[in-house]
mmCIF file of C-alpha atoms in Angstrom:
data_model
loop_
_atom_site.group_PDB
_atom_site.id
_atom_site.type_symbol
_atom_site.label_atom_id
_atom_site.label_comp_id
_atom_site.label_asym_id
_atom_site.label_seq_id
_atom_site.Cartn_x
_atom_site.Cartn_y
_atom_site.Cartn_z
ATOM 1 C CA MET F 165 166.620 181.929 125.056
ATOM 2 C CA PHE F 166 164.577 181.843 128.273
ATOM 3 C CA LEU F 167 161.377 180.916 126.412
ATOM 4 C CA ARG F 168 163.058 177.997 124.617
ATOM 5 C CA PHE F 169 164.648 176.818 127.856
ATOM 6 C CA TYR F 170 161.315 177.086 129.698
ATOM 7 C CA GLU F 171 159.533 175.027 127.036
ATOM 8 C CA LYS F 172 162.218 172.309 127.243
ATOM 9 C CA ILE F 173 161.970 172.105 131.033
ATOM 10 C CA ARG F 174 158.170 172.127 130.875
ATOM 11 C CA ALA F 175 158.189 169.230 128.414
ATOM 12 C CA LEU F 176 160.538 167.224 130.629
ATOM 13 C CA HIS F 177 158.239 167.574 133.627
ATOM 14 C CA ARG F 178 155.156 166.172 131.882
ATOM 15 C CA GLY F 179 154.896 162.808 133.631
ATOM 16 C CA VAL F 180 157.878 162.296 135.912
ATOM 17 C CA ASP F 181 157.538 158.492 135.883
ATOM 18 C CA LYS F 182 157.781 158.424 132.095
ATOM 19 C CA THR F 183 160.821 160.690 132.247
ATOM 20 C CA VAL F 184 162.649 158.235 134.483
ATOM 21 C CA ALA F 185 161.638 155.219 132.359
ATOM 22 C CA ASN F 186 162.744 156.754 129.041
ATOM 23 C CA PRO F 187 166.572 156.839 128.913
ATOM 24 C CA LEU F 188 166.585 159.682 126.381
ATOM 25 C CA LEU F 189 164.340 161.799 128.593
ATOM 26 C CA ALA F 190 166.485 160.942 131.616
ATOM 27 C CA TYR F 191 169.644 161.957 129.721
ATOM 28 C CA ALA F 192 168.039 165.211 128.557
ATOM 29 C CA LEU F 193 166.862 166.042 132.083
ATOM 30 C CA ILE F 194 170.344 165.465 133.531
ATOM 31 C CA LYS F 195 171.827 167.631 130.790
ATOM 32 C CA ARG F 196 169.333 170.447 131.438
ATOM 33 C CA LEU F 197 170.043 170.431 135.165
ATOM 34 C CA GLN F 198 173.812 170.067 134.795
ATOM 35 C CA SER F 199 174.728 172.411 131.951
ATOM 36 C CA ASP F 200 171.712 174.332 130.660
ATOM 37 C CA TRP F 201 170.766 175.773 134.052
ATOM 38 C CA LEU F 202 174.341 176.946 134.500
ATOM 39 C CA ASN F 203 174.219 178.691 131.124
ATOM 40 C CA VAL F 204 170.986 180.444 132.095
ATOM 41 C CA VAL F 205 172.286 181.597 135.483
ATOM 42 C CA TYR F 206 175.408 183.133 133.957
ATOM 43 C CA SER F 207 173.789 184.431 130.759
ATOM 44 C CA MET F 208 173.585 188.092 129.795
ATOM 45 C CA GLU F 209 169.782 187.963 129.975
ATOM 46 C CA ALA F 210 170.001 187.091 133.676
ATOM 47 C CA SER F 211 172.251 190.056 134.528
ATOM 48 C CA GLU F 212 169.515 192.057 136.264
ATOM 49 C CA ASN F 213 168.975 189.338 138.863
ATOM 50 C CA SER F 214 172.347 187.665 138.479
ATOM 51 C CA GLN F 215 173.418 187.693 142.122
ATOM 52 C CA ALA F 216 170.111 186.293 143.371
ATOM 53 C CA LEU F 217 170.169 183.589 140.684
ATOM 54 C CA LYS F 218 173.777 182.687 141.444
ATOM 55 C CA ASN F 219 173.078 182.483 145.170
ATOM 56 C CA ASP F 220 170.088 180.200 144.586
ATOM 57 C CA TYR F 221 172.100 178.077 142.166
ATOM 58 C CA ARG F 222 174.984 177.664 144.633
ATOM 59 C CA ARG F 223 172.495 176.654 147.324
ATOM 60 C CA LEU F 224 171.116 173.881 145.112
ATOM 61 C CA GLU F 225 174.357 172.948 143.363
ATOM 62 C CA GLY F 226 175.104 170.126 145.793
ATOM 63 C CA VAL F 227 171.936 168.218 144.876
ATOM 64 C CA LEU F 228 172.029 168.931 141.130
ATOM 65 C CA PRO F 229 173.698 166.466 138.739
ATOM 66 C CA ALA F 230 177.474 166.860 138.408
ATOM 67 C CA PHE F 231 179.401 166.640 135.137
ATOM 68 C CA GLU F 232 180.216 163.007 135.982
ATOM 69 C CA ASP F 233 176.470 162.298 135.988
ATOM 70 C CA LEU F 234 176.053 163.895 132.562
ATOM 71 C CA GLU F 235 179.035 161.950 131.234
ATOM 72 C CA GLY F 236 177.610 158.724 132.658
ATOM 73 C CA ALA F 237 174.198 159.405 131.102
ATOM 74 C CA ALA F 238 175.775 160.038 127.682
ATOM 75 C CA ARG F 239 177.805 156.842 127.940
ATOM 76 C CA ALA F 240 174.630 154.987 128.930
ATOM 77 C CA VAL F 241 172.902 156.147 125.732
ATOM 78 C CA MET F 242 175.881 154.926 123.683
ATOM 79 C CA ARG F 243 175.805 151.610 125.535
ATOM 80 C CA LEU F 244 172.114 151.132 124.730
ATOM 81 C CA GLN F 245 172.892 152.056 121.127
ATOM 82 C CA ASP F 246 175.488 149.261 120.948
ATOM 83 C CA VAL F 247 173.867 146.472 122.945
ATOM 84 C CA TYR F 248 170.490 146.781 121.209
ATOM 85 C CA SER F 249 171.896 147.819 117.800
ATOM 86 C CA LEU F 250 169.931 151.065 117.756
ATOM 87 C CA SER F 251 170.057 153.634 114.974
ATOM 88 C CA VAL F 252 171.568 156.986 115.999
ATOM 89 C CA LYS F 253 169.258 158.820 113.618
ATOM 90 C CA ASP F 254 166.206 157.165 115.174
ATOM 91 C CA LEU F 255 167.486 157.767 118.703
ATOM 92 C CA ALA F 256 167.789 161.453 117.839
ATOM 93 C CA LYS F 257 164.101 161.313 116.849
ATOM 94 C CA GLY F 258 163.240 159.747 120.208
ATOM 95 C CA ARG F 259 162.680 156.265 118.774
ATOM 96 C CA PHE F 260 164.295 152.992 119.837
ATOM 97 C CA ARG F 261 164.511 151.316 116.453
ATOM 98 C CA ARG F 262 167.056 148.624 115.650
ATOM 99 C CA ASN F 263 169.429 148.679 112.687
ATOM 100 C CA SER F 264 168.187 145.851 110.498
ATOM 101 C CA ASN F 265 167.477 144.975 106.880
ATOM 102 C CA VAL F 266 164.231 143.307 107.957
ATOM 103 C CA PRO F 267 161.339 144.890 109.882
ATOM 104 C CA LEU F 268 161.746 144.398 113.630
ATOM 105 C CA ALA F 269 159.682 145.590 116.547
ATOM 106 C CA ASP F 270 161.105 148.586 118.385
ATOM 107 C CA VAL F 271 163.106 147.676 121.478
ATOM 108 C CA TYR F 272 161.066 150.167 123.482
ATOM 109 C CA SER F 273 157.992 152.202 122.561
ATOM 110 C CA PRO F 274 157.479 155.223 124.821
ATOM 111 C CA GLY F 275 154.054 156.809 124.833
ATOM 112 C CA GLN F 276 155.500 159.932 123.248
ATOM 113 C CA ASP F 277 158.623 160.470 121.149
ATOM 114 C CA PHE F 278 161.061 162.906 122.711
ATOM 115 C CA PRO F 279 163.529 164.045 120.024
ATOM 116 C CA LEU F 280 167.030 165.139 120.960
ATOM 117 C CA SER F 281 168.328 168.559 119.961
ATOM 118 C CA ALA F 282 171.519 169.175 118.000
ATOM 119 C CA ASP F 283 173.205 170.174 121.256
ATOM 120 C CA ASP F 284 171.991 166.984 122.975
ATOM 121 C CA CYS F 285 173.589 164.901 120.214
ATOM 122 C CA PHE F 286 176.706 167.052 120.280
ATOM 123 C CA GLN F 287 177.150 166.459 124.018
ATOM 124 C CA ILE F 288 177.052 162.675 123.531
ATOM 125 C CA GLY F 289 179.601 163.007 120.732
ATOM 126 C CA LYS F 290 181.762 165.257 122.911
ATOM 127 C CA VAL F 291 181.825 162.661 125.698
ATOM 128 C CA ALA F 292 182.887 160.033 123.146
ATOM 129 C CA TYR F 293 185.561 162.417 121.806
ATOM 130 C CA ASP F 294 186.990 162.933 125.298
ATOM 131 C CA MET F 295 187.184 159.128 125.625
ATOM 132 C CA GLU F 296 189.031 158.959 122.258
ATOM 133 C CA ASP F 297 186.099 156.861 121.026
ATOM 134 C CA TYR F 298 185.911 158.246 117.497
ATOM 135 C CA TYR F 299 183.434 155.609 116.330
ATOM 136 C CA HIS F 300 180.622 156.939 118.510
ATOM 137 C CA CYS F 301 181.892 160.508 118.322
ATOM 138 C CA ILE F 302 181.558 160.731 114.549
ATOM 139 C CA LEU F 303 178.109 159.103 114.490
ATOM 140 C CA TRP F 304 176.705 161.513 117.081
ATOM 141 C CA MET F 305 178.563 164.594 115.813
ATOM 142 C CA GLU F 306 177.331 163.979 112.279
ATOM 143 C CA GLU F 307 173.775 163.687 113.588
ATOM 144 C CA ALA F 308 174.303 166.939 115.500
ATOM 145 C CA ALA F 309 175.553 168.569 112.296
ATOM 146 C CA SER F 310 172.535 167.253 110.386
ATOM 147 C CA LEU F 311 170.151 168.726 112.961
ATOM 148 C CA PHE F 312 172.097 171.977 112.941
ATOM 149 C CA ARG F 313 171.631 172.359 109.204
ATOM 150 C CA VAL F 314 167.894 172.338 109.857
ATOM 151 C CA SER F 315 167.865 174.618 112.893
ATOM 152 C CA TYR F 316 170.917 176.851 112.226
ATOM 153 C CA GLY F 317 171.815 176.788 115.885
ATOM 154 C CA ASN F 318 175.252 177.196 117.409
ATOM 155 C CA TRP F 319 177.859 175.274 115.433
ATOM 156 C CA ASN F 320 180.487 173.168 117.177
ATOM 157 C CA ILE F 321 183.825 172.190 115.700
ATOM 158 C CA GLU F 322 184.971 168.991 117.430
ATOM 159 C CA ASP F 323 183.583 166.735 114.692
ATOM 160 C CA GLU F 324 186.272 167.541 112.162
ATOM 161 C CA GLY F 325 188.957 166.736 114.731
ATOM 162 C CA SER F 326 187.346 163.347 115.326
ATOM 163 C CA LEU F 327 187.386 162.593 111.608
ATOM 164 C CA GLU F 328 191.075 163.509 111.414
ATOM 165 C CA ASP F 329 191.893 161.275 114.389
ATOM 166 C CA ALA F 330 189.909 158.453 112.793
ATOM 167 C CA GLY F 331 191.944 158.852 109.589
ATOM 168 C CA ASN F 332 189.253 160.313 107.319
ATOM 169 C CA ILE F 333 191.061 163.464 106.140
ATOM 170 C CA SER F 334 188.837 164.032 103.091
ATOM 171 C CA HIS F 335 185.673 164.031 105.191
ATOM 172 C CA ALA F 336 187.336 166.266 107.794
ATOM 173 C CA LEU F 337 188.202 168.781 105.038
ATOM 174 C CA SER F 338 184.639 168.764 103.714
ATOM 175 C CA LEU F 339 183.198 169.375 107.156
ATOM 176 C CA SER F 340 185.757 172.084 107.937
ATOM 177 C CA GLN F 341 184.837 173.902 104.722
ATOM 178 C CA GLU F 342 181.186 173.737 105.740
ATOM 179 C CA PHE F 343 182.028 175.101 109.197
ATOM 180 C CA LEU F 344 183.926 177.948 107.546
ATOM 181 C CA HIS F 345 180.940 178.719 105.333
ATOM 182 C CA TYR F 346 178.763 179.320 108.405
ATOM 183 C CA ASP F 347 181.514 181.102 110.329
ATOM 184 C CA PRO F 348 183.916 182.822 107.858
ATOM 185 C CA SER F 349 185.786 184.620 110.664
ATOM 186 C CA ASN F 350 186.739 181.392 112.445
ATOM 187 C CA LYS F 351 190.544 181.379 112.260
ATOM 188 C CA ARG F 352 190.933 177.872 113.619
ATOM 189 C CA MET F 353 188.680 176.518 110.895
ATOM 190 C CA ALA F 354 190.592 178.424 108.204
ATOM 191 C CA ARG F 355 193.863 176.916 109.465
ATOM 192 C CA ASN F 356 192.331 173.435 109.485
ATOM 193 C CA VAL F 357 191.150 173.784 105.877
ATOM 194 C CA LEU F 358 194.708 174.650 104.813
ATOM 195 C CA LYS F 359 196.143 171.794 106.898
ATOM 196 C CA TYR F 360 193.804 169.169 105.427
ATOM 197 C CA GLU F 361 194.367 170.436 101.876
ATOM 198 C CA LYS F 362 198.133 170.042 102.372
ATOM 199 C CA LEU F 363 197.666 166.554 103.819
ATOM 200 C CA LEU F 364 195.626 165.487 100.801
ATOM 201 C CA VAL F 365 198.254 166.912 98.434
ATOM 202 C CA ALA F 366 200.940 164.959 100.295
ATOM 203 C CA LYS F 367 198.790 161.792 100.314
ATOM 204 C CA PRO F 368 196.512 162.050 97.263
ATOM 205 C CA ASN F 369 195.329 158.437 97.571
ATOM 206 C CA ASP F 370 193.696 159.238 100.905
ATOM 207 C CA GLU F 371 191.050 161.317 99.136
ATOM 208 C CA SER F 372 189.424 158.284 97.611
ATOM 209 C CA GLU F 373 189.921 155.951 100.547
ATOM 210 C CA GLU F 374 186.938 155.133 102.714
ATOM 211 C CA VAL F 375 187.875 154.714 106.354
ATOM 212 C CA ALA F 376 185.506 152.199 107.897
ATOM 213 C CA LEU F 377 184.270 153.126 111.339
ATOM 214 C CA GLN F 378 184.914 150.286 113.740
ATOM 215 C CA ARG F 379 183.307 150.095 117.126
ATOM 216 C CA PRO F 380 185.975 149.696 119.832
ATOM 217 C CA ASN F 381 185.963 146.637 122.066
ATOM 218 C CA VAL F 382 187.217 148.476 125.135
ATOM 219 C CA THR F 383 187.032 145.568 127.562
ATOM 220 C CA HIS F 384 188.180 142.997 124.948
ATOM 221 C CA ILE F 385 185.313 140.609 125.676
ATOM 222 C CA GLU F 386 185.495 137.689 123.215
ATOM 223 C CA THR F 387 181.836 136.833 123.765
ATOM 224 C CA ARG F 388 180.588 140.397 123.274
ATOM 225 C CA ASP F 389 178.596 139.646 120.117
ATOM 226 C CA THR F 390 176.904 136.612 121.702
ATOM 227 C CA TYR F 391 176.138 138.595 124.843
ATOM 228 C CA GLU F 392 174.556 141.440 122.880
ATOM 229 C CA TRP F 393 172.582 139.078 120.647
ATOM 230 C CA LEU F 394 171.125 137.407 123.739
ATOM 231 C CA CYS F 395 170.194 140.826 125.108
ATOM 232 C CA GLN F 396 168.541 141.778 121.814
ATOM 233 C CA THR F 397 166.409 138.619 121.703
ATOM 234 C CA LEU F 398 164.778 139.747 124.970
ATOM 235 C CA GLY F 399 164.755 136.225 126.380
ATOM 236 C CA SER F 400 162.839 134.690 123.484
ATOM 237 C CA GLN F 401 164.574 131.451 122.447
ATOM 238 C CA PRO F 402 161.707 128.981 121.887
ATOM 239 C CA SER F 403 163.979 126.064 120.903
ATOM 240 C CA HIS F 404 165.263 125.896 124.469
ATOM 241 C CA TYR F 405 161.769 125.162 125.734
ATOM 242 C CA GLU F 406 161.089 122.224 123.379
ATOM 243 C CA SER F 407 163.100 119.720 125.436
ATOM 244 C CA PRO F 408 160.889 117.081 127.144
ATOM 245 C CA MET F 409 163.306 117.154 130.092
ATOM 246 C CA LEU F 410 162.144 120.635 131.099
ATOM 247 C CA SER F 411 159.253 120.862 133.524
ATOM 248 C CA CYS F 412 157.201 122.941 135.956
ATOM 249 C CA SER F 413 156.368 121.716 139.448
ATOM 250 C CA PHE F 414 155.473 122.613 143.026
ATOM 251 C CA GLU F 415 158.422 121.966 145.352
ATOM 252 C CA THR F 416 158.809 121.716 149.126
ATOM 253 C CA ASN F 417 162.318 120.191 149.296
ATOM 254 C CA GLY F 418 161.004 118.321 152.321
ATOM 255 C CA ASP F 419 161.197 121.521 154.382
ATOM 256 C CA PRO F 420 158.259 122.174 156.772
ATOM 257 C CA LEU F 421 158.487 125.890 155.942
ATOM 258 C CA LEU F 422 157.233 125.126 152.422
ATOM 259 C CA PHE F 423 154.538 122.517 153.113
ATOM 260 C CA LEU F 424 151.650 124.999 153.145
ATOM 261 C CA GLN F 425 153.095 127.232 150.424
ATOM 262 C CA PRO F 426 155.228 125.189 148.021
ATOM 263 C CA LEU F 427 157.551 126.871 145.551
ATOM 264 C CA LYS F 428 156.530 127.262 141.887
ATOM 265 C CA ARG F 429 159.549 125.949 139.994
ATOM 266 C CA GLU F 430 160.159 126.167 136.246
ATOM 267 C CA VAL F 431 163.290 124.396 134.967
ATOM 268 C CA VAL F 432 164.497 126.286 131.882
ATOM 269 C CA HIS F 433 167.922 124.694 131.301
ATOM 270 C CA LEU F 434 169.697 121.541 132.449
ATOM 271 C CA LYS F 435 173.404 122.070 131.728
ATOM 272 C CA PRO F 436 174.086 124.477 133.299
ATOM 273 C CA TYR F 437 171.122 124.120 135.614
ATOM 274 C CA LEU F 438 168.782 127.136 135.492
ATOM 275 C CA ALA F 439 165.438 127.296 137.269
ATOM 276 C CA LEU F 440 162.894 130.046 137.819
ATOM 277 C CA TYR F 441 160.893 130.226 141.046
ATOM 278 C CA HIS F 442 157.789 132.287 140.419
ATOM 279 C CA ASP F 443 156.254 134.544 143.100
ATOM 280 C CA PHE F 444 159.205 133.850 145.386
ATOM 281 C CA VAL F 445 158.701 137.156 147.205
ATOM 282 C CA SER F 446 155.601 139.323 147.474
ATOM 283 C CA ASP F 447 155.229 142.808 146.014
ATOM 284 C CA ASN F 448 155.314 144.220 149.536
ATOM 285 C CA GLU F 449 158.559 142.374 150.314
ATOM 286 C CA ALA F 450 160.118 143.613 147.066
ATOM 287 C CA GLU F 451 159.254 147.226 147.882
ATOM 288 C CA THR F 452 160.550 146.819 151.452
ATOM 289 C CA ILE F 453 163.891 145.468 150.200
ATOM 290 C CA LYS F 454 164.276 148.403 147.801
ATOM 291 C CA ALA F 455 163.406 150.906 150.533
ATOM 292 C CA LEU F 456 165.896 149.352 152.973
ATOM 293 C CA ALA F 457 168.670 149.350 150.365
ATOM 294 C CA ALA F 458 168.123 152.851 148.942
ATOM 295 C CA PRO F 459 170.108 154.814 151.599
ATOM 296 C CA TRP F 460 173.091 152.462 151.266
ATOM 297 C CA LEU F 461 173.451 152.216 147.486
ATOM 298 C CA GLN F 462 176.990 152.873 146.245
ATOM 299 C CA ARG F 463 178.834 152.317 142.979
ATOM 300 C CA SER F 464 179.341 148.576 142.474
ATOM 301 C CA VAL F 465 182.886 147.217 142.443
ATOM 302 C CA VAL F 466 184.628 144.143 141.034
ATOM 303 C CA ALA F 467 187.467 141.995 142.326
ATOM 304 C CA SER F 468 190.911 143.009 141.066
ATOM 305 C CA GLY F 469 193.557 140.779 142.578
ATOM 306 C CA GLU F 470 193.331 141.205 146.334
ATOM 307 C CA LYS F 471 191.457 144.496 146.045
ATOM 308 C CA GLN F 472 188.111 145.726 144.784
ATOM 309 C CA GLN F 473 187.655 148.583 142.328
ATOM 310 C CA GLU F 474 185.151 150.252 140.023
ATOM 311 C CA ALA F 475 185.070 149.051 136.418
ATOM 312 C CA ASP F 476 183.418 150.197 133.193
ATOM 313 C CA TYR F 477 182.166 146.681 132.512
ATOM 314 C CA ARG F 478 180.025 146.819 135.659
ATOM 315 C CA ILE F 479 177.794 149.904 135.852
ATOM 316 C CA SER F 480 175.376 149.765 138.769
ATOM 317 C CA LYS F 481 174.891 150.657 142.415
ATOM 318 C CA SER F 482 174.659 148.052 145.151
ATOM 319 C CA ALA F 483 174.031 147.657 148.869
ATOM 320 C CA TRP F 484 174.428 144.754 151.293
ATOM 321 C CA LEU F 485 171.633 144.000 153.772
ATOM 322 C CA LYS F 486 172.173 141.991 156.963
ATOM 323 C CA ASP F 487 169.332 139.863 158.295
ATOM 324 C CA THR F 488 169.462 141.887 161.522
ATOM 325 C CA LEU F 489 168.325 144.990 159.628
ATOM 326 C CA ASP F 490 164.686 143.923 159.375
ATOM 327 C CA PRO F 491 162.661 140.801 160.299
ATOM 328 C CA MET F 492 161.603 140.479 156.667
ATOM 329 C CA ILE F 493 165.247 139.996 155.577
ATOM 330 C CA LEU F 494 165.636 137.207 158.140
ATOM 331 C CA ALA F 495 162.436 135.567 156.864
ATOM 332 C CA LEU F 496 163.727 135.788 153.284
ATOM 333 C CA ASP F 497 167.049 134.221 154.300
ATOM 334 C CA ARG F 498 165.157 131.301 155.847
ATOM 335 C CA ARG F 499 163.080 130.886 152.671
ATOM 336 C CA ILE F 500 166.256 130.812 150.550
ATOM 337 C CA ALA F 501 167.720 128.187 152.883
ATOM 338 C CA ALA F 502 164.580 126.077 152.448
ATOM 339 C CA LEU F 503 164.813 126.385 148.662
ATOM 340 C CA THR F 504 168.518 125.551 148.382
ATOM 341 C CA ALA F 505 168.937 123.238 151.389
ATOM 342 C CA LEU F 506 172.050 125.296 152.141
ATOM 343 C CA ASN F 507 173.108 127.258 155.201
ATOM 344 C CA THR F 508 172.514 130.931 154.353
ATOM 345 C CA GLN F 509 174.158 132.357 157.470
ATOM 346 C CA PRO F 510 177.635 133.939 157.293
ATOM 347 C CA PRO F 511 180.317 132.757 156.761
ATOM 348 C CA TYR F 512 178.597 130.078 154.648
ATOM 349 C CA ALA F 513 176.775 132.647 152.527
ATOM 350 C CA GLU F 514 177.039 136.344 151.824
ATOM 351 C CA TYR F 515 174.615 139.023 152.912
ATOM 352 C CA LEU F 516 171.730 139.918 150.609
ATOM 353 C CA GLN F 517 173.092 142.125 147.809
ATOM 354 C CA VAL F 518 170.651 144.603 146.244
ATOM 355 C CA VAL F 519 171.648 146.007 142.836
ATOM 356 C CA ASN F 520 170.171 148.985 140.960
ATOM 357 C CA TYR F 521 171.184 149.250 137.291
ATOM 358 C CA GLY F 522 169.663 152.705 136.748
ATOM 359 C CA LEU F 523 170.084 154.412 133.366
ATOM 360 C CA GLY F 524 171.771 152.059 130.896
ATOM 361 C CA GLY F 525 173.515 150.031 133.594
ATOM 362 C CA HIS F 526 174.949 146.617 132.799
ATOM 363 C CA TYR F 527 177.341 143.880 133.865
ATOM 364 C CA GLU F 528 179.295 142.379 130.987
ATOM 365 C CA PRO F 529 179.891 138.593 130.798
ATOM 366 C CA HIS F 530 181.561 137.389 133.992
ATOM 367 C CA PHE F 531 181.747 134.547 136.476
ATOM 368 C CA ASP F 532 180.059 134.969 139.839
ATOM 369 C CA HIS F 533 182.630 132.646 141.394
ATOM 370 C CA ALA F 534 186.224 133.726 141.909
ATOM 371 C CA THR F 535 188.776 132.691 139.294
ATOM 372 C CA SER F 536 191.823 133.588 141.397
ATOM 373 C CA ARG F 537 192.894 132.434 144.849
ATOM 374 C CA LYS F 538 193.752 136.077 145.586
ATOM 375 C CA SER F 539 190.093 137.093 145.308
ATOM 376 C CA PRO F 540 188.541 138.869 148.325
ATOM 377 C CA LEU F 541 185.907 136.090 148.292
ATOM 378 C CA TYR F 542 188.378 133.764 149.967
ATOM 379 C CA ARG F 543 188.571 136.080 152.962
ATOM 380 C CA LEU F 544 185.132 134.753 153.908
ATOM 381 C CA LYS F 545 186.903 131.496 154.861
ATOM 382 C CA SER F 546 184.024 129.590 153.316
ATOM 383 C CA GLY F 547 185.522 128.620 149.978
ATOM 384 C CA ASN F 548 184.363 129.732 146.567
ATOM 385 C CA ARG F 549 180.814 130.542 145.474
ATOM 386 C CA ILE F 550 178.860 127.496 144.313
ATOM 387 C CA ALA F 551 175.459 128.966 143.357
ATOM 388 C CA THR F 552 173.700 132.254 142.696
ATOM 389 C CA LEU F 553 170.078 133.052 143.504
ATOM 390 C CA MET F 554 168.727 136.229 141.910
ATOM 391 C CA ILE F 555 165.401 137.889 142.672
ATOM 392 C CA TYR F 556 163.982 140.472 140.261
ATOM 393 C CA LEU F 557 162.512 143.268 142.373
ATOM 394 C CA SER F 558 160.974 145.147 139.436
ATOM 395 C CA SER F 559 159.809 144.588 135.887
ATOM 396 C CA VAL F 560 161.111 146.808 133.105
ATOM 397 C CA GLU F 561 159.584 148.034 129.855
ATOM 398 C CA ALA F 562 162.665 147.005 127.868
ATOM 399 C CA GLY F 563 166.007 145.338 128.474
ATOM 400 C CA GLY F 564 167.022 143.928 131.833
ATOM 401 C CA SER F 565 167.588 140.358 130.646
ATOM 402 C CA THR F 566 170.223 138.138 132.228
ATOM 403 C CA ALA F 567 172.315 136.514 129.487
ATOM 404 C CA PHE F 568 173.854 133.088 130.088
ATOM 405 C CA ILE F 569 176.563 132.925 127.438
ATOM 406 C CA TYR F 570 177.447 129.224 127.457
ATOM 407 C CA ALA F 571 173.826 128.136 127.819
ATOM 408 C CA ASN F 572 172.996 130.404 124.853
ATOM 409 C CA LEU F 573 169.967 131.641 126.753
ATOM 410 C CA SER F 574 168.698 134.883 128.257
ATOM 411 C CA ILE F 575 166.074 135.322 130.958
ATOM 412 C CA PRO F 576 163.919 138.480 130.897
ATOM 413 C CA ALA F 577 163.410 140.501 134.058
ATOM 414 C CA VAL F 578 160.006 139.774 135.603
ATOM 415 C CA LYS F 579 159.234 141.098 139.068
ATOM 416 C CA VAL F 580 159.308 138.788 142.133
ATOM 417 C CA ARG F 581 160.814 135.725 140.527
#
């Protein structure tokens, strides 16, 4: 046990930067630190030094990932699976390959494949099961079962319950019988075999019925398919760039601040108006902003009536930076004012918001402006939002696009624009 665990940990620590960039490696690392270490500390093999191990573990427990972190990482993997239409079987092999009848380039190509274990897949399925999301649960549990048949590791029994809840009694019976084959003394499994046999006798037609797995639309977003298609295209919609009305130019807006260093503007859409300003901040400014925001990052919230609350359709951390925090923030505010010809000082504008999307973060289709007079935005006494300026502070190897649903366009994340 210790040798296998050591080899897993050793593999995870080969190139920390790559570990953070690869969502499967990040998930596996969180799982190792959250659950596997705990199993080692309290295992029979550790009994000789158990008290010392437990004391060290308790000392570090506060900085180790909590179960909520593991749950969030598993949900992030499922989210990536959905948004980019990734194959569960390929994900388990460490590959980011899309489900398609035609050859497509992988969404992301890490330098080295990092396959998931049966237990890794089981944990993702277990998180889905606890959410009563049987669509994802069955896909990941079946992959865990497939890997188990190869490795003959520890067998888990939640999959058959998921199949029953999803209405596939015949499949649940088949899986239960297989479980019982590997573990003949399992009384629960024996009872389940009898239960499913009786159900099929009572409803014989169910045996031949195929229950189609349907992915749940938890947030009931009507534009979900469009949103995900725009994310999958990775910002590549050439027809949008064929219009003769689109252009690139150097702009000063008549502001003296920009005379010696005009802005590099690229108009990418007219209605609604979308423009990119290249090299708007320097690399040094981008790193300074991230460093200033890091200590203040907290789970992002959304408006809900007169209050603000966390929501599954917005997964990120954010921080607000005042221009009094650092001279560079004040200089950036002045540059934004020159670009927009708007007053960027409160209450006419909000403070600079820095957002970190982390592992599988996202923000489903939404309006930046308030759609209700009860919104906290109106407490600013400055009216509703009229424009949004976003600055990408980092480039990413995959994903990260901003999808504009009604413009039918997505913009890929490129640093400092």
